[in-house]
Amino acid sequence: MNKQELIQKLSDIEWEDFEVKEARSEVPKNCWETVSAFSNTAGGWLIFGVKKEGKEYLIVGVLNPEKVEQDFIGVLRNGQKFNKKLEVKCKKYNFNGKTVLAFYIPVAEGKPIFYDNPKNTFIRTGSGDQRATQEELNSLFRDSAFGTKDREITKLKLIDLNKESIKRYRTYLQNIKPEHQYNTLTDEEFLTKIRVLEKGFVTMAGLLVFGTEDSMGKYFPDFRIDYLEIFGTSYSDAEKRYEFRLSEYPNLYEYFFSIYERIIKKIDVPFKLKGAFRDENQPQVKAIREALVNLLIHSDYFSPMKPRIRVFSNRLEFLNPGALPKPYKELQKGDISLPRNPLITRIFRVIDLAENAGYGFDKMFKGWRYHYHQDPVILTGLDYYRIEFFFGEKSSEKSSEKSSEKSSEKSSEKILRIIKENPHINAEEISLKINISSRAVEKNISKLKKDGLIKRIGPDKGGYWEVER
């Protein structure tokens, strides 16, 4: 931060990464809360020599800057006041003969950071320091074991795992890599190779990926991945809280394919040929697959918060329990290998569903931008991060987007006619018939249902449409 940036900061009213203290002659005692808060949240600048009066900021200067600087840095480095030694950067500024000290407190890699005892753990919210709740503190402690929890060994053995899931996994590997050396191994040898088993016992990663309902319940009593489809841009403008909610599955491997089969129908996949076959592996598809894998391999399964995917009419939303190990913009610069669950990542990598141990933000951004012409939105918190993929203007629909409302009415009329002709038809089949996205079809179907023109009888699979007379 240079002098001009400091002046600009002082002209603002609130900041999440900036705090001023008067500190004229000594280190203020209330600065330790800010050090803890910045270390536990996203880092920030702590400024000595500035006094706040209402909404105004007065530069008073530090009378003995060398002593104050050494006293402050000494406390952070001696390992007595704080539970870990902290390194900070210091800058000095001169304003008409008055010295201002600026200390940059980076986000800590090993959290939580507290002084004296764990009760003095603070986080940054808005422009203030707040004492962490017990659940927030628990989350920070779990983050201190980042990358180690899924390596823990359970008391379970091979017999406690889902045989069908293991069989499907091995068949999948044989289909995509028929020459792979693992294909000749017994189940026990194979699962030991991919770290599902460790000395005959199941790892936490192995349980999460291949567990049965009963074995999972012993360690994760409320295990689930929430998947909801909402016909609206929010709960408030939807007719019902949700139109569809995915059934519960015993493990992550089964969840992946069940969710992927549904979610891929929610994005626009124009008809393109790759050789003699339809190309369904387009950039926007890769972006969503990466987001789904990202959620499964990086979620904190020990958190009371559950991994969640919500499909709204204007976006897809992935909620990951557990904070990112670094600010996402830093992770976005490259595939930094800091997986929360390294063994789960390895298991998915063997079958090419996770291409690397990074977070894949670059692939998500490029893939979504390629087709929808806008970047995903990432929101981060102390114990979660959320990725939203908004359905922007699609290249295949630019001309139709610019047409009058009559074209939308014609689409509805076409859909109604097609449903009359074939009550068992689904949204994807309608999409191919009239050359609009599955999402656009579902939006029109939602309107037809709201207008009382059609009604769904039975489930998505095996049910049919009834046209109201």
C-alpha atoms as one frame of an Amber mdcrd trajectory, in Angstrom:
protein
   0.000   0.000   0.000   1.506   3.340  -1.037   0.808   6.760   0.465  -1.911
   7.608  -2.054  -3.713   4.339  -1.366  -3.522   5.050   2.366  -5.087   8.487
   1.813  -7.828   6.874  -0.278  -8.514   4.341   2.467  -8.848   7.136   4.994
 -11.514   8.786   2.831 -13.721   5.671   2.946 -16.214   4.958   5.706 -15.909
   1.198   6.190 -13.437  -1.460   5.170 -13.093  -5.153   5.823  -9.317  -5.086
   5.414  -8.376  -1.839   7.156  -8.377  -0.707  10.793  -6.932   2.440  12.430
  -5.610   2.871  15.983  -4.370   6.057  17.639  -1.283   4.400  19.233   0.482
   7.695  19.926   2.998   6.394  22.461   2.384   2.650  22.901   0.822  -0.392
  21.296  -2.942  -0.280  22.042  -4.315  -3.340  23.831  -7.376  -3.562  21.566
  -5.187  -4.098  18.511  -4.789  -7.804  19.380  -8.432  -8.434  18.490  -7.791
  -6.989  15.024  -4.630  -9.071  14.563  -6.630 -12.200  15.382  -9.524 -11.145
  13.130  -7.347 -10.367  10.103  -5.338 -13.574  10.578  -8.506 -15.701  10.705
 -10.443 -14.018   7.907  -8.768 -12.513   4.847  -5.844 -10.413   6.063  -5.719
  -6.630   6.277  -3.886  -3.416   7.186  -3.593  -2.227  10.787  -2.699   1.481
  10.949  -1.088   3.196  13.951  -1.115   6.991  14.283  -4.645   7.728  13.041
  -7.535   8.741  15.293 -11.186   8.234  14.363 -13.614  11.004  15.307 -17.108
  10.149  14.119 -16.787   9.643  10.376 -13.597  11.671  10.164 -10.037  10.397
  10.464  -7.361  12.589  12.007  -3.647  11.877  11.527  -2.058  12.317  14.969
   1.181  10.426  14.328   3.160   7.959  16.449   5.525   9.751  18.828   8.155
   6.997  19.078   7.604   4.902  15.917  10.723   2.728  16.279   9.785   1.608
  19.813   6.107   1.050  18.973   7.048  -0.920  15.870   9.490  -3.153  17.754
   7.088  -3.680  20.666   4.261  -4.667  18.317   6.310  -6.983  16.087   8.053
  -8.459  19.143   4.758  -9.612  20.640   3.709 -11.240  17.363   7.011 -13.091
  16.962   7.795 -14.222  20.510   5.122 -16.953  20.571   3.902 -16.009  24.066
   0.907 -13.751  23.483  -0.464 -15.579  20.439  -0.807 -19.317  19.923   1.418
 -19.106  16.823   4.249 -16.864  15.740   3.065 -14.268  13.236   5.020 -12.482
  10.534   3.866  -9.038   9.375   5.017  -6.402   6.907   5.574  -2.845   8.122
   5.568   0.451   6.209   6.161   4.002   7.443   4.523   7.131   6.068   5.261
  10.775   6.801   2.402  13.291   6.821   3.719  16.798   7.522   6.215  15.491
  10.050   3.842  12.977  11.646   4.743   9.290  11.327   2.077   6.716  10.502
   2.855   3.005  10.807   1.042   0.497   8.610   1.253  -3.224   9.363  -0.060
  -5.806   6.909  -1.467  -8.847   8.750  -1.723 -11.756   6.278  -4.346 -14.488
   6.529  -2.821 -17.311   8.530  -2.255 -20.732   7.023  -2.782 -22.443  10.380
  -6.013 -21.277  12.009  -7.388 -20.344  14.469  -5.168 -17.476  15.614  -5.974
 -16.270  19.132  -4.256 -14.489  22.010  -4.028 -15.739  25.607  -6.704 -18.483
  25.127  -9.056 -19.823  22.418 -11.924 -17.667  23.691 -10.009 -14.703  22.290
 -10.487 -15.806  18.698 -11.833 -13.027  16.492 -13.070 -12.774  12.916 -13.614
  -9.757  10.689 -17.177  -8.862   9.710 -17.805  -5.637   7.827 -15.525  -3.063
   9.439 -15.462  -4.619  12.905 -13.860  -7.425  14.907 -16.277 -10.019  16.288
 -15.540 -12.772  18.758 -15.878 -16.140  16.973 -18.828 -18.322  17.929 -18.164
 -21.890  19.078 -19.183 -23.257  15.670 -16.921 -20.762  13.892 -14.097 -21.748
  16.223 -14.720 -25.442  15.494 -14.594 -24.681  11.777 -11.255 -22.898  12.188
  -9.846 -25.860  14.116 -10.945 -28.202  11.316  -9.210 -25.910   8.846  -6.017
 -26.289  10.884  -6.146 -29.970   9.888  -6.632 -29.028   6.226  -5.699 -31.897
   3.936  -5.484 -34.510   6.707  -9.033 -35.402   7.800  -9.823 -37.763   4.923
  -6.595 -39.684   5.657  -7.859 -40.750   9.082  -8.415 -44.482   9.553 -11.802
 -45.878  10.581 -12.535 -49.201  12.294 -14.326 -50.423   9.161 -13.116 -53.059
   6.721 -13.746 -54.002   3.089 -16.958 -55.830   3.987 -18.421 -52.506   5.188
 -18.130 -50.844   1.764 -20.728 -50.747  -1.013 -19.910 -53.625  -3.378 -22.025
 -52.224  -6.221 -20.333 -48.812  -6.048 -16.896 -50.437  -6.133 -17.954 -52.619
  -9.076 -19.276 -49.602 -11.019 -16.098 -47.658 -10.269 -13.881 -50.478 -11.524
 -16.023 -50.988 -14.624 -15.775 -47.278 -15.361 -11.979 -47.431 -15.080 -11.842
 -50.492 -17.355 -13.947 -48.702 -19.974 -11.862 -45.527 -20.099  -8.466 -47.157
 -19.451  -8.633 -50.817 -20.507  -4.845 -51.189 -20.258  -4.522 -49.708 -16.765
  -2.370 -51.837 -14.465  -4.942 -51.645 -11.638  -7.521 -53.582 -13.672  -5.827
 -56.935 -12.935  -5.825 -56.483  -9.157  -8.225 -58.029  -6.664 -10.681 -55.646
  -4.989  -8.605 -55.534  -1.816  -5.362 -54.895  -3.726  -7.054 -52.285  -5.899
  -8.617 -50.381  -3.011  -5.301 -50.422  -1.153  -3.604 -48.893  -4.197  -6.038
 -45.986  -4.372  -5.890 -45.507  -0.553  -9.448 -46.577   0.180  -7.886 -49.191
   2.466  -4.921 -48.641   4.760  -3.518 -51.823   6.334  -6.893 -53.480   5.841
  -8.951 -50.671   7.378 -11.086 -48.137   5.511  -9.885 -44.522   5.341 -12.327
 -41.656   5.799 -11.935 -40.952   2.081 -12.780 -44.553   1.220 -15.854 -44.431
   3.431 -17.100 -41.191   1.890 -16.613 -42.397  -1.689 -17.731 -46.043  -1.319
 -19.581 -46.362   1.994 -22.922 -48.058   2.541 -25.797 -46.305   4.259 -25.129
 -48.222   7.492 -21.344 -47.770   7.561 -21.646 -44.082   6.648 -24.099 -43.558
   9.500 -21.480 -44.625  12.051 -19.245 -41.650  11.214 -21.531 -39.223   9.337
 -25.052 -39.639  10.807 -26.523 -36.931   8.566 -24.541 -37.535   5.363 -26.103
 -36.086   2.209 -25.495 -33.821  -0.763 -28.461 -31.503  -1.244 -29.624 -31.003
  -4.831 -32.680 -28.783  -5.434 -34.367 -27.450  -8.561 -36.327 -24.217  -8.081
 -38.471 -22.731 -10.870 -37.675 -19.109 -10.090 -34.733 -16.793  -9.448 -35.218
 -17.199  -5.673 -37.499 -18.957  -3.225 -39.689 -15.854  -3.045 -40.669 -15.819
  -6.726 -41.019 -19.595  -7.129 -44.404 -21.291  -6.917 -43.025 -23.918  -4.554
 -39.910 -24.117  -2.397 -38.548 -26.580  -4.925 -39.834 -28.573  -7.891 -37.388
 -31.432  -7.423 -35.102 -32.673  -4.671 -32.654 -35.503  -5.275 -33.090 -38.664
  -3.246 -30.372 -39.547  -0.773 -27.540 -41.815  -1.937 -25.089 -43.788   0.210
 -21.818 -42.251  -0.981 -20.061 -39.625  -3.107 -19.528 -41.887  -6.115 -23.268
 -42.514  -6.486 -24.052 -38.845  -5.856 -21.696 -37.698  -8.622 -23.428 -39.554
 -11.448 -26.954 -38.943 -10.140 -26.363 -35.188  -9.902 -24.402 -34.971 -13.147
 -27.185 -36.643 -15.139 -29.665 -34.011 -13.977 -27.520 -30.906 -13.939 -26.149
 -31.366 -17.450 -29.707 -31.024 -18.752 -29.966 -27.574 -17.187 -27.332 -25.918
 -19.368 -27.327 -25.150 -23.058 -25.423 -27.710 -25.135 -25.731 -26.817 -28.849
 -25.623 -29.674 -31.325 -22.032 -30.087 -32.539 -20.273 -32.992 -34.164 -16.943
 -34.377 -33.023 -16.010 -36.805 -35.739 -19.106 -38.936 -36.316 -20.559 -38.326
 -32.828 -22.292 -35.491 -31.040 -19.849 -33.408 -28.966 -21.254 -33.231 -25.446
 -17.918 -32.323 -23.858 -18.101 -28.621 -24.700 -16.428 -25.919 -22.528 -19.568
 -24.990 -20.568 -20.132 -28.697 -19.812 -16.554 -29.033 -18.565 -17.062 -25.956
 -16.355 -20.078 -27.490 -14.618 -18.455 -30.911 -14.285 -15.439 -29.195 -12.707
 -17.723 -27.349 -10.283 -19.445 -30.576  -9.269 -16.161 -32.440  -8.752 -14.795
 -29.377  -6.928 -17.707 -29.552  -4.500 -17.298 -33.278  -3.834 -13.531 -33.285
  -3.301 -13.148 -29.993  -1.395 -16.169 -29.957   0.947 -15.760 -30.160   4.725
 -17.820 -33.269   5.530 -17.300 -32.769   9.266 -19.190 -29.462   9.181 -22.899
 -29.328  10.158 -23.391 -27.429   6.884 -24.124 -29.760   3.949 -22.774 -29.498
   0.392 -25.617 -28.042  -1.676 -26.474 -27.472  -5.310 -29.431 -25.313  -6.241
 -30.700 -24.898  -9.787 -32.605 -21.632 -10.258 -34.141 -20.397 -13.485 -31.295
 -17.911 -13.956 -28.290 -19.698 -12.417 -26.650 -22.782 -10.945 -25.308 -22.487
  -7.412 -22.713 -24.704  -5.681 -22.241 -24.265  -1.921 -19.094 -25.857  -0.431
 -18.865 -26.210   3.366 -15.363 -25.259   4.475 -13.315 -22.180   3.661 -10.783
 -21.925   0.864  -7.138 -22.391   1.912  -6.195 -19.127   0.191  -8.141 -16.209
  -1.374  -9.794 -17.546  -4.534  -8.109 -14.947  -6.770  -4.773 -16.394  -5.703
  -6.014 -19.918  -6.375  -7.375 -18.781  -9.730  -3.895 -17.795 -10.923  -2.966
 -21.445 -11.186  -3.845 -24.922 -10.023  -2.366 -24.650  -6.543  -2.288 -28.141
  -5.077  -4.067 -27.605  -1.757  -6.996 -30.041  -1.741  -9.022 -30.240   1.449
  -9.490 -33.977   0.852  -6.385 -35.237  -0.991  -7.367 -38.926  -0.912 -10.867
 -38.238  -2.282  -9.181 -36.148  -4.973  -6.882 -39.074  -5.803  -9.813 -41.508
  -6.082 -11.576 -39.236  -8.587  -8.341 -38.573 -10.464  -7.771 -42.285 -11.150
 -10.902 -42.270 -13.343 -10.123 -38.827 -14.845 -12.983 -37.008 -13.153 -10.528
 -34.776 -11.294  -7.712 -33.754 -13.600  -5.535 -32.178 -10.923  -5.392 -31.460
  -7.222  -6.151 -27.758  -7.642  -9.485 -25.973  -7.522 -10.107 -25.700 -11.272
 -11.309 -22.088 -11.085  -9.529 -21.268 -14.340 -11.330 -24.068 -16.182 -14.681
 -23.044 -14.685 -14.224 -19.408 -15.664 -12.969 -20.059 -19.192 -15.566 -22.713
 -19.932 -18.531 -20.695 -18.699 -17.305 -17.470 -20.301 -16.840 -19.245 -23.635
 -20.565 -19.966 -23.979 -22.455 -17.687 -21.591 -20.194 -14.621 -21.988 -19.828
 -13.915 -18.276 -17.725 -15.150 -15.366 -19.003 -17.271 -12.502 -19.442 -15.392
  -9.223 -17.531 -16.634  -6.164 -18.592 -15.666  -2.651 -16.466 -16.639   0.340
 -17.056 -16.824   4.068 -15.286 -18.062   7.169 -16.649 -21.605   6.800 -17.891
 -21.862   3.206 -17.501 -20.725  -0.377 -20.179 -20.494  -3.055 -19.879 -20.496
  -6.840 -22.746 -19.177  -8.972 -23.040 -19.755 -12.723 -25.493 -17.292 -14.241
 -27.184 -18.079 -17.528 -26.139 -15.075 -19.597 -26.731 -14.475 -23.270 -25.856
 -17.640 -25.179 -24.326 -17.475 -28.624 -26.894 -19.880 -30.028 -29.780 -17.745
 -28.783 -28.594 -14.192 -29.512 -30.968 -13.663 -32.414 -33.969 -15.130 -30.604
 -33.255 -13.037 -27.481 -33.605  -9.898 -29.592 -36.936 -10.926 -31.095 -40.320
  -9.795 -29.775 -42.360 -11.472 -27.047 -44.318 -13.209 -29.786 -41.420 -15.606
 -30.314 -41.688 -16.654 -26.650 -45.391 -17.200 -27.105 -44.703 -19.306 -30.189
 -42.279 -21.452 -28.207 -44.971 -22.068 -25.590 -47.472 -22.938 -28.320 -44.999
 -25.339 -29.912 -44.285 -27.014 -26.583 -47.989 -27.363 -25.838 -48.604 -28.926
 -29.264 -45.673 -31.351 -28.854 -46.909 -32.407 -25.395 -50.373 -33.023 -26.807
 -48.836 -35.257 -29.479 -46.572 -37.096 -27.014 -47.482 -36.743 -23.299 -44.430
 -38.842 -22.294 -41.858 -36.521 -23.916 -39.215 -34.874 -21.696 -37.646 -31.394
 -21.720 -34.447 -32.520 -23.430 -36.381 -34.127 -26.298 -38.520 -30.997 -26.679
 -35.322 -28.927 -26.712 -33.976 -30.874 -29.691 -37.299 -30.654 -31.541 -37.692
 -26.864 -31.409 -33.988 -25.915 -31.100 -34.012 -24.028 -27.785 -32.174 -24.847
 -24.556 -33.556 -27.296 -21.984 -33.630 -24.411 -19.511 -35.799 -22.364 -21.870
 -38.095 -25.355 -22.291 -38.456 -25.745 -18.517 -39.157 -22.025 -18.154 -41.969
 -22.290 -20.712 -43.298 -25.474 -19.099 -43.341 -23.709 -15.724 -45.447 -20.923
 -17.280 -47.798 -23.431 -18.917 -48.279 -25.131 -15.550 -48.853 -21.794 -13.832
 -51.459 -20.875 -16.447 -53.217 -24.165 -15.801 -52.671 -25.497 -19.322 -50.706
 -28.631 -18.382 -50.217 -30.814 -15.325 -47.561 -33.390 -14.504 -48.823 -36.817
 -13.532 -46.319 -39.080 -11.763 -42.524 -38.699 -11.393 -40.030 -37.239 -13.892
 -39.162 -40.739 -15.051 -42.196 -42.834 -15.925 -44.701 -40.009 -15.561 -46.539
 -38.076 -18.261 -48.106 -34.715 -19.090 -51.814 -34.079 -18.939 -53.146 -31.231
 -21.081 -55.983 -29.387 -19.396 -59.042 -29.033 -21.634
